[in-house]
Coordinates of C-alpha atoms and ligand atoms in Angstrom, one line a residue:
M1 CA 82.1 91.1 101.1
P2 CA 85.2 90.9 103.5
T3 CA 85.2 92.3 106.8
I4 CA 88.0 93.8 108.8
N5 CA 88.4 94.6 112.2
I6 CA 90.2 97.9 112.2
G7 CA 90.5 98.4 115.9
T8 CA 88.7 99.0 119.0
L9 CA 86.3 102.0 120.2
A10 CA 89.6 103.3 122.1
D11 CA 91.3 104.0 118.6
L12 CA 88.1 106.2 117.6
P13 CA 86.8 108.5 120.3
D14 CA 83.0 109.6 119.9
G15 CA 82.7 112.6 117.5
T16 CA 86.0 112.1 115.7
G17 CA 87.3 110.4 112.5
R18 CA 90.7 109.1 111.2
A19 CA 92.2 107.4 108.4
F20 CA 92.9 103.5 108.3
E21 CA 94.9 101.8 105.6
I22 CA 92.5 98.9 104.4
N23 CA 93.5 96.6 101.7
G24 CA 95.8 99.2 100.3
R25 CA 93.1 102.2 100.4
R26 CA 92.8 104.8 102.8
I27 CA 89.4 104.9 104.4
A28 CA 88.1 107.6 106.6
V29 CA 86.0 106.3 109.6
F30 CA 84.0 108.4 111.8
R31 CA 82.1 107.8 114.8
V32 CA 79.2 109.2 116.8
A33 CA 78.2 107.2 119.7
D34 CA 77.7 103.7 118.9
E35 CA 77.6 104.2 115.0
V36 CA 80.4 104.2 112.7
Y37 CA 80.7 105.6 108.9
A38 CA 83.3 104.6 106.4
I39 CA 84.0 106.7 103.2
D40 CA 87.1 107.1 100.9
D41 CA 89.7 109.3 102.6
T42 CA 90.7 111.0 99.5
C43 CA 88.6 114.0 98.2
S44 CA 86.6 113.6 94.9
H45 CA 87.9 116.9 93.9
A46 CA 91.5 116.8 94.4
E47 CA 94.4 115.5 96.4
A48 CA 93.1 116.1 99.8
S49 CA 92.5 113.7 103.0
L50 CA 89.1 114.0 104.2
S51 CA 89.8 112.5 107.5
A52 CA 92.1 115.5 108.2
G53 CA 89.0 117.8 107.6
E54 CA 86.6 119.2 110.5
F55 CA 84.1 116.6 111.4
D56 CA 80.7 117.7 112.5
P57 CA 79.1 114.7 114.5
D58 CA 75.7 116.7 114.8
E59 CA 75.4 117.0 110.9
L60 CA 77.2 113.9 110.1
C61 CA 79.5 115.5 107.5
V62 CA 83.1 116.6 107.1
E63 CA 84.7 119.5 105.7
C64 CA 87.4 118.8 103.0
P65 CA 90.4 120.7 104.4
L66 CA 91.6 121.8 101.1
H67 CA 88.4 123.8 99.3
G68 CA 85.8 123.4 102.1
S69 CA 83.4 120.8 100.3
L70 CA 81.0 119.3 102.8
F71 CA 80.7 115.3 102.6
D72 CA 78.0 113.2 104.1
V73 CA 79.8 110.6 105.9
R74 CA 76.8 108.2 105.7
T75 CA 76.8 108.1 101.9
G76 CA 79.9 109.9 100.9
V77 CA 78.0 112.5 98.7
P78 CA 79.1 116.0 98.7
R79 CA 76.8 118.4 100.0
T80 CA 78.6 121.5 98.7
F81 CA 80.8 122.6 95.8
P82 CA 83.5 122.6 94.4
A83 CA 83.3 118.7 95.0
F84 CA 80.3 117.4 93.1
E85 CA 81.2 113.6 92.7
P86 CA 80.7 111.3 95.8
V87 CA 83.7 109.3 97.2
A88 CA 83.0 105.4 97.9
S89 CA 81.4 104.7 101.1
Y90 CA 81.5 101.3 103.1
R91 CA 79.6 99.7 105.7
A92 CA 81.0 99.9 109.1
F93 CA 79.7 98.7 112.4
I94 CA 80.5 98.0 115.9
E95 CA 80.6 94.6 117.6
G96 CA 81.4 94.6 121.4
D97 CA 84.3 97.2 121.5
R98 CA 85.6 96.5 118.1
V99 CA 85.2 98.3 114.8
F100 CA 84.6 96.8 111.6
V101 CA 84.7 97.8 108.1
E102 CA 83.3 96.0 105.1
Y103 CA 85.5 96.5 101.7
P104 CA 85.4 95.5 98.3
A105 CA 87.6 92.5 97.6
Ligands
FES1 S1 89.9 118.9 97.2 FE1 88.4 118.6 98.4 S2 87.0 120.3 97.9 FE2 88.7 120.7 96.6

């Protein structure tokens, strides 16, 4: 699976998330210490950007800013309604000070 370097750790401070454009898709990437997690940025319920929601690094979930569903950033699975379908998740990792995401070709 192709891997892309989306930036450095300085682009993604600990405990935060933001969206990156990867291969024509918006992917939300979240960081907790030396772990990074990547899921589709668009909510599975309606048009909302998950990276614009509140990220809880302790619970590893992000709250959709539109209707408040909580999504697990490890799996993309919603923990609460109204969303009930998962968003896609991608393998993400840190090497040195660079952040990588694997994405489907
Ligand atoms: S748009 Fe995300 S929960 Fe409705």
